[in-house]
PDB file of C-alpha atoms in Angstrom:
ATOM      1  CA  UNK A 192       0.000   0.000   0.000  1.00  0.00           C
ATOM      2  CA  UNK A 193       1.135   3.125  -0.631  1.00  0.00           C
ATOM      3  CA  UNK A 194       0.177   7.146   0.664  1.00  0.00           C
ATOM      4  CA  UNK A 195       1.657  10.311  -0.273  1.00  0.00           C
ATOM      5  CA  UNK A 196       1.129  11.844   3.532  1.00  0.00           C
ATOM      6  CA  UNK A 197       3.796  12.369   5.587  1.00  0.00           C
ATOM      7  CA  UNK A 198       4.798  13.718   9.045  1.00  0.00           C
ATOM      8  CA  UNK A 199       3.677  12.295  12.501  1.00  0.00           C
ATOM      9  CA  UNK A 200       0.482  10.975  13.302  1.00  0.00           C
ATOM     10  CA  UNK A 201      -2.041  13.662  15.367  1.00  0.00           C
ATOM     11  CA  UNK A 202      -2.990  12.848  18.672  1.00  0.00           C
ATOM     12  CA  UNK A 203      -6.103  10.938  18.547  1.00  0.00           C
ATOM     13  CA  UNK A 204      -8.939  10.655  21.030  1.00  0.00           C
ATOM     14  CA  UNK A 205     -11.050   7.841  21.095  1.00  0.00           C
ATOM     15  CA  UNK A 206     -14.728   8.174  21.556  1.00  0.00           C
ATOM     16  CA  UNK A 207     -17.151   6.263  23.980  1.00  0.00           C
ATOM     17  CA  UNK A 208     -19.892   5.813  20.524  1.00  0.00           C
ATOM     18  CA  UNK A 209     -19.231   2.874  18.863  1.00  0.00           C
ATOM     19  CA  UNK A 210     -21.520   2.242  15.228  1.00  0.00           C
ATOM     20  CA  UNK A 211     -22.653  -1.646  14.951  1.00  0.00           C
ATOM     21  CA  UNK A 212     -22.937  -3.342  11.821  1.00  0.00           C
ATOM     22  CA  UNK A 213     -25.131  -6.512  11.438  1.00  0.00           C
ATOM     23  CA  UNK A 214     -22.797  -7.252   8.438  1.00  0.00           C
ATOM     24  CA  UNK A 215     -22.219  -5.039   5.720  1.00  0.00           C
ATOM     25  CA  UNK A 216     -20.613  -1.909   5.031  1.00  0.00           C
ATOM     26  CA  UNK A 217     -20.960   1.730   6.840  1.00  0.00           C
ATOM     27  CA  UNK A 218     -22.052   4.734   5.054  1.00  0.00           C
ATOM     28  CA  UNK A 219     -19.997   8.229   5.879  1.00  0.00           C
ATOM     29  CA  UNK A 220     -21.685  11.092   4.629  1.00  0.00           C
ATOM     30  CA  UNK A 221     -22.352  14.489   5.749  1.00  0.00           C
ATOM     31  CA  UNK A 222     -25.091  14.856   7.979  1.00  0.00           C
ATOM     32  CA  UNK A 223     -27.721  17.384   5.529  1.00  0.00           C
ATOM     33  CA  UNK A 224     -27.431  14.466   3.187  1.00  0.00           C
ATOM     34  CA  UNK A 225     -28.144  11.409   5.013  1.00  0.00           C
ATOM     35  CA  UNK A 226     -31.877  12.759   5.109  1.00  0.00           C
ATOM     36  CA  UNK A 227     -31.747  11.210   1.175  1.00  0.00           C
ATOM     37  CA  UNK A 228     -30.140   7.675   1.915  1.00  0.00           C
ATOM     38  CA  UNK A 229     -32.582   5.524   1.214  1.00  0.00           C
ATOM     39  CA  UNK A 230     -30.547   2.366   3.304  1.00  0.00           C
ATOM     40  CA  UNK A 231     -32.003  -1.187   2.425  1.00  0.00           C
ATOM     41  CA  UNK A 232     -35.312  -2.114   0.490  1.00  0.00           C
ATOM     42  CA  UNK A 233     -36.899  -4.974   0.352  1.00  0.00           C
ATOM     43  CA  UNK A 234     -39.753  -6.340  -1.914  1.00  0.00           C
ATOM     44  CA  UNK A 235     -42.548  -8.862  -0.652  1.00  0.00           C
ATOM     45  CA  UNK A 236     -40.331 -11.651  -1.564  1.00  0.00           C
ATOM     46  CA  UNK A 237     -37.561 -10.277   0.985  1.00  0.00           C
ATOM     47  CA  UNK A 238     -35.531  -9.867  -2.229  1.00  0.00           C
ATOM     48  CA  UNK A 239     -33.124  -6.645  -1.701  1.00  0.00           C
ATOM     49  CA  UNK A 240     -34.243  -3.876  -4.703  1.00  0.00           C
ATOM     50  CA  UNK A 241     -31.022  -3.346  -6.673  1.00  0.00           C
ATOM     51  CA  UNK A 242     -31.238   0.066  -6.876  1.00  0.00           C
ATOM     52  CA  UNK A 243     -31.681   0.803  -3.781  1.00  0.00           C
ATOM     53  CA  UNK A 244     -29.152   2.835  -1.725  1.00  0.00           C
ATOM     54  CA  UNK A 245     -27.439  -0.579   0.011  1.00  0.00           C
ATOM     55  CA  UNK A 246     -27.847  -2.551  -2.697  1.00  0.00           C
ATOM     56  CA  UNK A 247     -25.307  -0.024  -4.539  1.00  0.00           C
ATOM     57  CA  UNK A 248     -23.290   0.897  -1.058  1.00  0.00           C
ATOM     58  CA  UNK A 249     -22.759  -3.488  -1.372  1.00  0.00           C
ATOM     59  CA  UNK A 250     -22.038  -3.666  -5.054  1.00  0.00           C
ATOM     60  CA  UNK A 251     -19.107  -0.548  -4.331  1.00  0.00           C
ATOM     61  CA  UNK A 252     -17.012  -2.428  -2.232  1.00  0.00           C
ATOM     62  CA  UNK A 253     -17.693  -5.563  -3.929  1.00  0.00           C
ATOM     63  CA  UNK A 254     -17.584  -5.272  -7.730  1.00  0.00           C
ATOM     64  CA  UNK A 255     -19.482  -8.271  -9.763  1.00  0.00           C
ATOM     65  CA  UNK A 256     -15.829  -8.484 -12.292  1.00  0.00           C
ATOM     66  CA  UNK A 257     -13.338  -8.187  -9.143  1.00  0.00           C
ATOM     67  CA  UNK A 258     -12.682 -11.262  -6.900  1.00  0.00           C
ATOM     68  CA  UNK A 259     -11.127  -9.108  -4.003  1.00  0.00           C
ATOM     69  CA  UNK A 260     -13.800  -6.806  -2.118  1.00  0.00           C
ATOM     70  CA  UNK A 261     -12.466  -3.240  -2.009  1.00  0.00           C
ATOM     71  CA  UNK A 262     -11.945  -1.666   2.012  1.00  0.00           C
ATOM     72  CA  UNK A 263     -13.883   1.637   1.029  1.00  0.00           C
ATOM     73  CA  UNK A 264     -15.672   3.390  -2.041  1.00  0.00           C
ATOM     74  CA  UNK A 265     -17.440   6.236  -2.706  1.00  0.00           C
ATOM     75  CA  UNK A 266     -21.387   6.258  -3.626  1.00  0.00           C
ATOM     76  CA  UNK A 267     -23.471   8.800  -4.978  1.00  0.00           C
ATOM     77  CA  UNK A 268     -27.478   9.047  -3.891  1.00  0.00           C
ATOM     78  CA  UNK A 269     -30.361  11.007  -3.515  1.00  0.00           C
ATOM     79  CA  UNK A 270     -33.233  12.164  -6.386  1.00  0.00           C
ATOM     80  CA  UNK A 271     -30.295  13.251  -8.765  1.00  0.00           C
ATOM     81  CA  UNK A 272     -27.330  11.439  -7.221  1.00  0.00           C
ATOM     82  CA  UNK A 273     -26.464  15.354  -6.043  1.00  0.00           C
ATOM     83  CA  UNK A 274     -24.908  13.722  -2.613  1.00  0.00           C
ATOM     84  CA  UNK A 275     -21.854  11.661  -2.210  1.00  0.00           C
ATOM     85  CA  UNK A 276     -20.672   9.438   0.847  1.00  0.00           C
ATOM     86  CA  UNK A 277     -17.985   7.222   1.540  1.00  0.00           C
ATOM     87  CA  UNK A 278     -18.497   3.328   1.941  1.00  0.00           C
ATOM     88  CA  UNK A 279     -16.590   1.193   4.574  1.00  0.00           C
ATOM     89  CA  UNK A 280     -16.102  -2.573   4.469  1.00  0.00           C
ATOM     90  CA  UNK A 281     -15.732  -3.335   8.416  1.00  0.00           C
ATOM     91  CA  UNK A 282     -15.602  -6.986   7.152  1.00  0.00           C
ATOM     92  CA  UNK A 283     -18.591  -8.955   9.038  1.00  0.00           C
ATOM     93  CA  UNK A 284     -21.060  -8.586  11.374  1.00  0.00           C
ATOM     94  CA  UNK A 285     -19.152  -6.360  14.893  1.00  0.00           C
ATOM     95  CA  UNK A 286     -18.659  -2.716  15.535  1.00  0.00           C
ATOM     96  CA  UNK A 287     -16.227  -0.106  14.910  1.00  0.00           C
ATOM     97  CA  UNK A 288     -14.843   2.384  17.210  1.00  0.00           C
ATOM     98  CA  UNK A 289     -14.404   6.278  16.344  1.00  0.00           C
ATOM     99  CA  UNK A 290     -11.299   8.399  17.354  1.00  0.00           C
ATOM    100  CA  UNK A 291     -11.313  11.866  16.398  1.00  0.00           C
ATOM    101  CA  UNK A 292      -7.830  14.184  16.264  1.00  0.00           C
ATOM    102  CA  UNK A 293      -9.845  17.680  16.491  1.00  0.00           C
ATOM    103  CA  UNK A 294      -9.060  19.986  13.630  1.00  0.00           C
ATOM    104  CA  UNK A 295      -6.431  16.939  11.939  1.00  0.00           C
ATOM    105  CA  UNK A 296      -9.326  14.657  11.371  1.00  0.00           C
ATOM    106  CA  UNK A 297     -11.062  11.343  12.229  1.00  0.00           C
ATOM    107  CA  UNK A 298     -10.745   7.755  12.074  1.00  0.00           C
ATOM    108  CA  UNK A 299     -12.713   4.122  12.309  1.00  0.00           C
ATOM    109  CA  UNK A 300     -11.639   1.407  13.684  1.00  0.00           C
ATOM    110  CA  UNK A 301     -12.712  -2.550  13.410  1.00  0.00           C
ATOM    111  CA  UNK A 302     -10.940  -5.115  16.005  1.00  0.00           C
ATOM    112  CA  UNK A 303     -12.084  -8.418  16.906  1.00  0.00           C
ATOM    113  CA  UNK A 304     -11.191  -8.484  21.065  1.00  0.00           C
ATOM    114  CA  UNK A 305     -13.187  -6.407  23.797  1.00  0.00           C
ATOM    115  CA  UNK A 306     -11.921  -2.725  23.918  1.00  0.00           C
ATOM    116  CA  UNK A 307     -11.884  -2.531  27.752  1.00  0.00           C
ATOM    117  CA  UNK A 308      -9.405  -5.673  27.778  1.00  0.00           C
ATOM    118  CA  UNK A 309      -6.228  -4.154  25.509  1.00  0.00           C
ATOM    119  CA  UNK A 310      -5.724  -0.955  23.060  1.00  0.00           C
ATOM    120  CA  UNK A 311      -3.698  -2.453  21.252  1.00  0.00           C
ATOM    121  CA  UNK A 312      -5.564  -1.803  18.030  1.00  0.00           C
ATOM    122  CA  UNK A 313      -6.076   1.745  18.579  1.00  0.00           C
ATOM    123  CA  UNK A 314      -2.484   1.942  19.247  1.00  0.00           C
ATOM    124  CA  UNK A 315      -1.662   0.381  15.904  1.00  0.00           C
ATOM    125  CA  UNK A 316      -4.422   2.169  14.100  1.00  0.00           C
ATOM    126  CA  UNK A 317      -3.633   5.782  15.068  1.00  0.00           C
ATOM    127  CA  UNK A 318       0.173   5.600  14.877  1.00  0.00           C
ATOM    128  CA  UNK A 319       0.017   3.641  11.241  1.00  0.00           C
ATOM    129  CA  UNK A 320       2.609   5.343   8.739  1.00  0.00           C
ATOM    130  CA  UNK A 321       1.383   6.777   5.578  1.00  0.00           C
ATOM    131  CA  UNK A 322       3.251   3.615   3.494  1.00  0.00           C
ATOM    132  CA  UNK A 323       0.730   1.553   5.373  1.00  0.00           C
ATOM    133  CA  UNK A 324      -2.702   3.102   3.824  1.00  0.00           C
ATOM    134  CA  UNK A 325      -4.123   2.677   0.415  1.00  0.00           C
ATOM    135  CA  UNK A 326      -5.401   5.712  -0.974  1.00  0.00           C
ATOM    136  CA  UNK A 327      -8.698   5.885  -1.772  1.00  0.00           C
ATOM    137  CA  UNK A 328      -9.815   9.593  -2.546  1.00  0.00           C
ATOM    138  CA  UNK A 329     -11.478  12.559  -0.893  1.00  0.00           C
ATOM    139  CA  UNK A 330     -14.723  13.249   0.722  1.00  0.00           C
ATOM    140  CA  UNK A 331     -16.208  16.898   0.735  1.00  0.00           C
ATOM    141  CA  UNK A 332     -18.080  17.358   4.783  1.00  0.00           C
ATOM    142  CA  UNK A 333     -18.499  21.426   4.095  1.00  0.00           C
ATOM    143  CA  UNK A 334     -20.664  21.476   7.245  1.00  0.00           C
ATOM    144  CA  UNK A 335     -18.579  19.490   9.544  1.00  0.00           C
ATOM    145  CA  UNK A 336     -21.870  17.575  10.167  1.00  0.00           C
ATOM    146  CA  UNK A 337     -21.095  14.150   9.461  1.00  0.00           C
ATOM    147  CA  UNK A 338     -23.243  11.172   9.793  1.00  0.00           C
ATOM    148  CA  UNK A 339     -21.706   7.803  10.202  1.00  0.00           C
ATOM    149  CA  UNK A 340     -24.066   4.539  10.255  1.00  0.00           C
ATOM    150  CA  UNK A 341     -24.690   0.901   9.006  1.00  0.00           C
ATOM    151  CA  UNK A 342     -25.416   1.478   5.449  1.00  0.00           C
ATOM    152  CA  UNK A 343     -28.408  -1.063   5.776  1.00  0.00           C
ATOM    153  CA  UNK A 344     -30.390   1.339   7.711  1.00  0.00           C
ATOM    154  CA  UNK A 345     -32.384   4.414   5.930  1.00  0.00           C
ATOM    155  CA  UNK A 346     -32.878   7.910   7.014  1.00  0.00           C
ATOM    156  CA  UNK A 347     -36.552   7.462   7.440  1.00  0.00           C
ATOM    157  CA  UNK A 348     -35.978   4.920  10.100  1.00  0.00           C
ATOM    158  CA  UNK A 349     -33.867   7.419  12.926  1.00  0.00           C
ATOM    159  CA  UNK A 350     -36.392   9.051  14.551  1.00  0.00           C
ATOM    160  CA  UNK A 351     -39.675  10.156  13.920  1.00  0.00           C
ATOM    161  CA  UNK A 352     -39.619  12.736  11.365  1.00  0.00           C
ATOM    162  CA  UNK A 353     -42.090  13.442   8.810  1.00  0.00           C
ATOM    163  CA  UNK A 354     -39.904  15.549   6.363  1.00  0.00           C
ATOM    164  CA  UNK A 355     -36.351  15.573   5.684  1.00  0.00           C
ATOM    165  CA  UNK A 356     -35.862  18.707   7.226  1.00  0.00           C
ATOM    166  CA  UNK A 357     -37.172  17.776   9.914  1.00  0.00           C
ATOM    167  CA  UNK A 358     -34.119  15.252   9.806  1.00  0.00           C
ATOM    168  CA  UNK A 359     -31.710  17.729   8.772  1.00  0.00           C
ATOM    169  CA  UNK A 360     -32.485  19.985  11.938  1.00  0.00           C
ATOM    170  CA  UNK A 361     -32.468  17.196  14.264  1.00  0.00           C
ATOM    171  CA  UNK A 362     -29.568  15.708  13.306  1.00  0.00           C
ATOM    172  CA  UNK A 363     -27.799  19.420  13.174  1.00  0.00           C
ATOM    173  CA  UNK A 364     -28.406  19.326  16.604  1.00  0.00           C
ATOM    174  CA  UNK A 365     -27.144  16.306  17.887  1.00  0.00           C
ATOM    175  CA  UNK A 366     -23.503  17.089  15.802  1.00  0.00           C
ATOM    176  CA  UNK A 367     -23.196  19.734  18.458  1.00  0.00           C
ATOM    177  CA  UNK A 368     -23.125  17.556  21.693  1.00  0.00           C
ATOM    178  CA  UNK A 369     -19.936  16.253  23.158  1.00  0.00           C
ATOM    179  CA  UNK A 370     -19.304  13.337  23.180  1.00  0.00           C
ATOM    180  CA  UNK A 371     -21.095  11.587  20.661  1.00  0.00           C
ATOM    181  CA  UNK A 372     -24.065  10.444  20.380  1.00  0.00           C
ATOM    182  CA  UNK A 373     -25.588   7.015  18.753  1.00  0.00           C
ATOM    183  CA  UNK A 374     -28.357   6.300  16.358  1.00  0.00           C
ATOM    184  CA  UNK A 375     -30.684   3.456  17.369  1.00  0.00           C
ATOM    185  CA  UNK A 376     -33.398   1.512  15.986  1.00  0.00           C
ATOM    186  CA  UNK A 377     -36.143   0.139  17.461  1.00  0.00           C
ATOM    187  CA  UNK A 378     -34.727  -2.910  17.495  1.00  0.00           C
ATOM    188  CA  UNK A 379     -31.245  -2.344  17.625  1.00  0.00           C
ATOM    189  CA  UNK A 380     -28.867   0.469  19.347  1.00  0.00           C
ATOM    190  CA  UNK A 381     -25.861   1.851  18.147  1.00  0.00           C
ATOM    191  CA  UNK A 382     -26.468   1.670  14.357  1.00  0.00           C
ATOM    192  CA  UNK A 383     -24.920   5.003  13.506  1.00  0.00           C
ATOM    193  CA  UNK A 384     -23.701   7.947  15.306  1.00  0.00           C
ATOM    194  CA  UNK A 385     -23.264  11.797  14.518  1.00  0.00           C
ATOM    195  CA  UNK A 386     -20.048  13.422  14.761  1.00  0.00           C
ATOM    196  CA  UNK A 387     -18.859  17.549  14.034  1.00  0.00           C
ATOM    197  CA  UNK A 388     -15.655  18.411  12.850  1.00  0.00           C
ATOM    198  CA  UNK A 389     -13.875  20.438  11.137  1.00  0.00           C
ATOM    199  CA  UNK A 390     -15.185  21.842   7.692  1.00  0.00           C
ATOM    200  CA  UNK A 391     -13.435  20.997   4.736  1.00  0.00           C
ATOM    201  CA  UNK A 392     -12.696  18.244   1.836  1.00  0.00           C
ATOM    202  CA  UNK A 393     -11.015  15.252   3.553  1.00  0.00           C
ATOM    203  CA  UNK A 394      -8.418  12.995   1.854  1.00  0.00           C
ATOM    204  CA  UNK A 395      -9.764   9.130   2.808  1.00  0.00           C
ATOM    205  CA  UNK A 396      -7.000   6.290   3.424  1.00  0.00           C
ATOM    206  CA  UNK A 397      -7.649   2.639   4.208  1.00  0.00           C
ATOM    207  CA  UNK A 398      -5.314   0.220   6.119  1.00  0.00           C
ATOM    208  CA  UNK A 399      -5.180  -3.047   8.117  1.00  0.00           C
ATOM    209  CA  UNK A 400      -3.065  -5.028   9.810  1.00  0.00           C
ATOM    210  CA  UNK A 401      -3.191  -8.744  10.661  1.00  0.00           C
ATOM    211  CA  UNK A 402      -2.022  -9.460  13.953  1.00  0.00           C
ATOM    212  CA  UNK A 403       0.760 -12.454  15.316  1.00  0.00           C
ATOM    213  CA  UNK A 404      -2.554 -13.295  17.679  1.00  0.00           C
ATOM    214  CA  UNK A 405      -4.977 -12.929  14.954  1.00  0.00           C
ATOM    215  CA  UNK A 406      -8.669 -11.745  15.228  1.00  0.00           C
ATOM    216  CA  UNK A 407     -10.010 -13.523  18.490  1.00  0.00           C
ATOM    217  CA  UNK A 408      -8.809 -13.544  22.257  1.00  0.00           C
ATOM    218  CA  UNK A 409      -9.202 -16.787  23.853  1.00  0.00           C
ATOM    219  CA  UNK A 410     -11.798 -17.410  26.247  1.00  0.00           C
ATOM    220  CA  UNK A 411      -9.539 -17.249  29.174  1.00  0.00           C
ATOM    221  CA  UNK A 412      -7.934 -14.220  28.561  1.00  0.00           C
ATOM    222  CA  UNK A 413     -11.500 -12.048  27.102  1.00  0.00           C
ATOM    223  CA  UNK A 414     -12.781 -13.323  30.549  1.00  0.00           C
ATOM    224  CA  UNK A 415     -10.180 -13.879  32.900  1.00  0.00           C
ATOM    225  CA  UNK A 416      -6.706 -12.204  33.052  1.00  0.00           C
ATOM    226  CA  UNK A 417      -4.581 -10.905  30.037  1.00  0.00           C
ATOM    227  CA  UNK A 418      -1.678 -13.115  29.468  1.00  0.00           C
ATOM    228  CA  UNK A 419       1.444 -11.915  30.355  1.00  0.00           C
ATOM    229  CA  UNK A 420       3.607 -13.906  28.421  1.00  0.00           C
ATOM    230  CA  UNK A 421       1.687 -13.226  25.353  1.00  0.00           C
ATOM    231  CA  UNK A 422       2.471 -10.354  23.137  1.00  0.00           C
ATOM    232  CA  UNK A 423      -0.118  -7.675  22.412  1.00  0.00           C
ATOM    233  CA  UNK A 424      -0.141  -7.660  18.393  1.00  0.00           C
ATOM    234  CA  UNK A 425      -4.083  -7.723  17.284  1.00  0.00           C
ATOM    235  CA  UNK A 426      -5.697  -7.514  13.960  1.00  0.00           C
ATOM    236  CA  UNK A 427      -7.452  -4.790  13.098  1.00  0.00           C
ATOM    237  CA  UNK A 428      -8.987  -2.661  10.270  1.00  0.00           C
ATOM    238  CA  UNK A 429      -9.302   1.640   9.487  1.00  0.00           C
ATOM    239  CA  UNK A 430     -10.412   4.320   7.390  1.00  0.00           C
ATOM    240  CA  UNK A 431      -8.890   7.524   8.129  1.00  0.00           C
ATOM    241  CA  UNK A 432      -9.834  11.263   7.367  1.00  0.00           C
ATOM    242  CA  UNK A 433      -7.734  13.807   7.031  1.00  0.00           C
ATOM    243  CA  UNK A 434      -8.098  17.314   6.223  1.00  0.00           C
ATOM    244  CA  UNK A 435      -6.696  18.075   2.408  1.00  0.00           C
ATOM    245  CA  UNK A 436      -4.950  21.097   1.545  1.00  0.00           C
ATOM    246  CA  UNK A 437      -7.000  21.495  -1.575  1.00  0.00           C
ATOM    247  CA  UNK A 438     -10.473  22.733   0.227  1.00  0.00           C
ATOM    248  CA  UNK A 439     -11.159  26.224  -0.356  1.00  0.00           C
ATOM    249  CA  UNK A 440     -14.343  27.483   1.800  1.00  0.00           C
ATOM    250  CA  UNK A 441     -16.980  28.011  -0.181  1.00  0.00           C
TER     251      UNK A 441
END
């Protein structure tokens, strides 16, 4: 993989919100636009439309003529495709953790062990070098507003708002508390959460790294006591915003 960023990582701080995925990819998109993702459809058979919003956020990050799923892509949505987000592969059903760096930017984060028994990942995923991401492009959030949720889930079904407006406002609002706060269904909690930072175009690289102690903690250790013979090297995946250069305010 290869980056053309330099210079030391910022000083990231990681956030209590967490977004949960019931498999599939996250949408990241800024928040006055998520009113127009349309998330998953279904006809009466169950069958998934194909042109809904998912159904294209799926078919991104893994293209029909290309064996090897892509870790992020962009989508564009909404009545005239006037909206664009970014689309995360967190690779199976789990959730990712959010650490945000202030005015240098944000980043996800997918492990496989319990965050309250090592930090190892977020260790290795804030202090990655630049020769350890894949570029994948840039992402415009002109508001600071962003929205970032499982890509399954539509607008319509956060909250109880008749127009998108309605949305728009609420969702304004909620950008503004510290910390974060998460989405929820009905059903489910923690399907998305809003964030605020800083306004600009952001330049979007992807990285991962698999472990010497692979995805899963034993049982022993995820219950009992970490092993202190055992070294602390976890897989883990990221996608990681930073503030370009190139934005002009408009």
């Amino acid at each position: 993989m290869s980056n053309d960023g330099s210079g030391s990582r910022p000083a990231y701080v990681w956030s209590s919100a967490t977004v949960g995925s019931e498999g599939g990819p996250l949408l990241v998109c800024a928040a006055d636009a998520f009113s127009n993702w349309g998330g998953a459809v279904h006809g009466t058979d169950y069958e998934l439309d194909p042109a809904c919003d998912y159904a294209r956020a799926w078919s991104a990050v893994h293209p029909c003529d290309d064996d090897d799923e892509l870790e992020a892509a962009f989508v564009r949505f909404g009545d005239r495709r006037e909206h664009g987000g970014l689309i995360w592969e967190m690779d199976g059903e789990g959730s990712a953790e959010i650490a945000l760096a202030g005015d240098d930017g944000f980043l996800l984060m997918r492990s496989w062990v319990p965050r309250d028994r090592t930090n190892a990942p977020h260790r290795r995923a804030a202090g990655a070098s630049a020769a350890e991401e894949e570029e994948v492009g840039v992402l415009e959030l002109r508001s600071g507003q962003v929205v970032v949720v499982w890509a399954a889930v539509g607008a319509n079904e956060i909250g109880s708002f008749v127009t998108p407006q309605e949305n728009d406002s609420s969702l304004s609002a909620l950008t503004r508390l510290n910390p974060p706060v998460q989405l929820n269904l009905d059903h489910r909690l923690g399907v998305g959460t809003v964030l605020w930072v800083k306004p600009g175009t952001y330049r979007v690289t992807c990285g991962w790294h698999e472990g010497t102690r692979g995805r899963y903690m034993p049982e022993e250790e995820w219950y009992g006591s970490p092993q202190p013979s055992a070294d602390d090297d976890w897989s883990c995946r990221w996608v990681r915003f930073t503030p370009s250069d190139d934005f002009t305010k408009a």
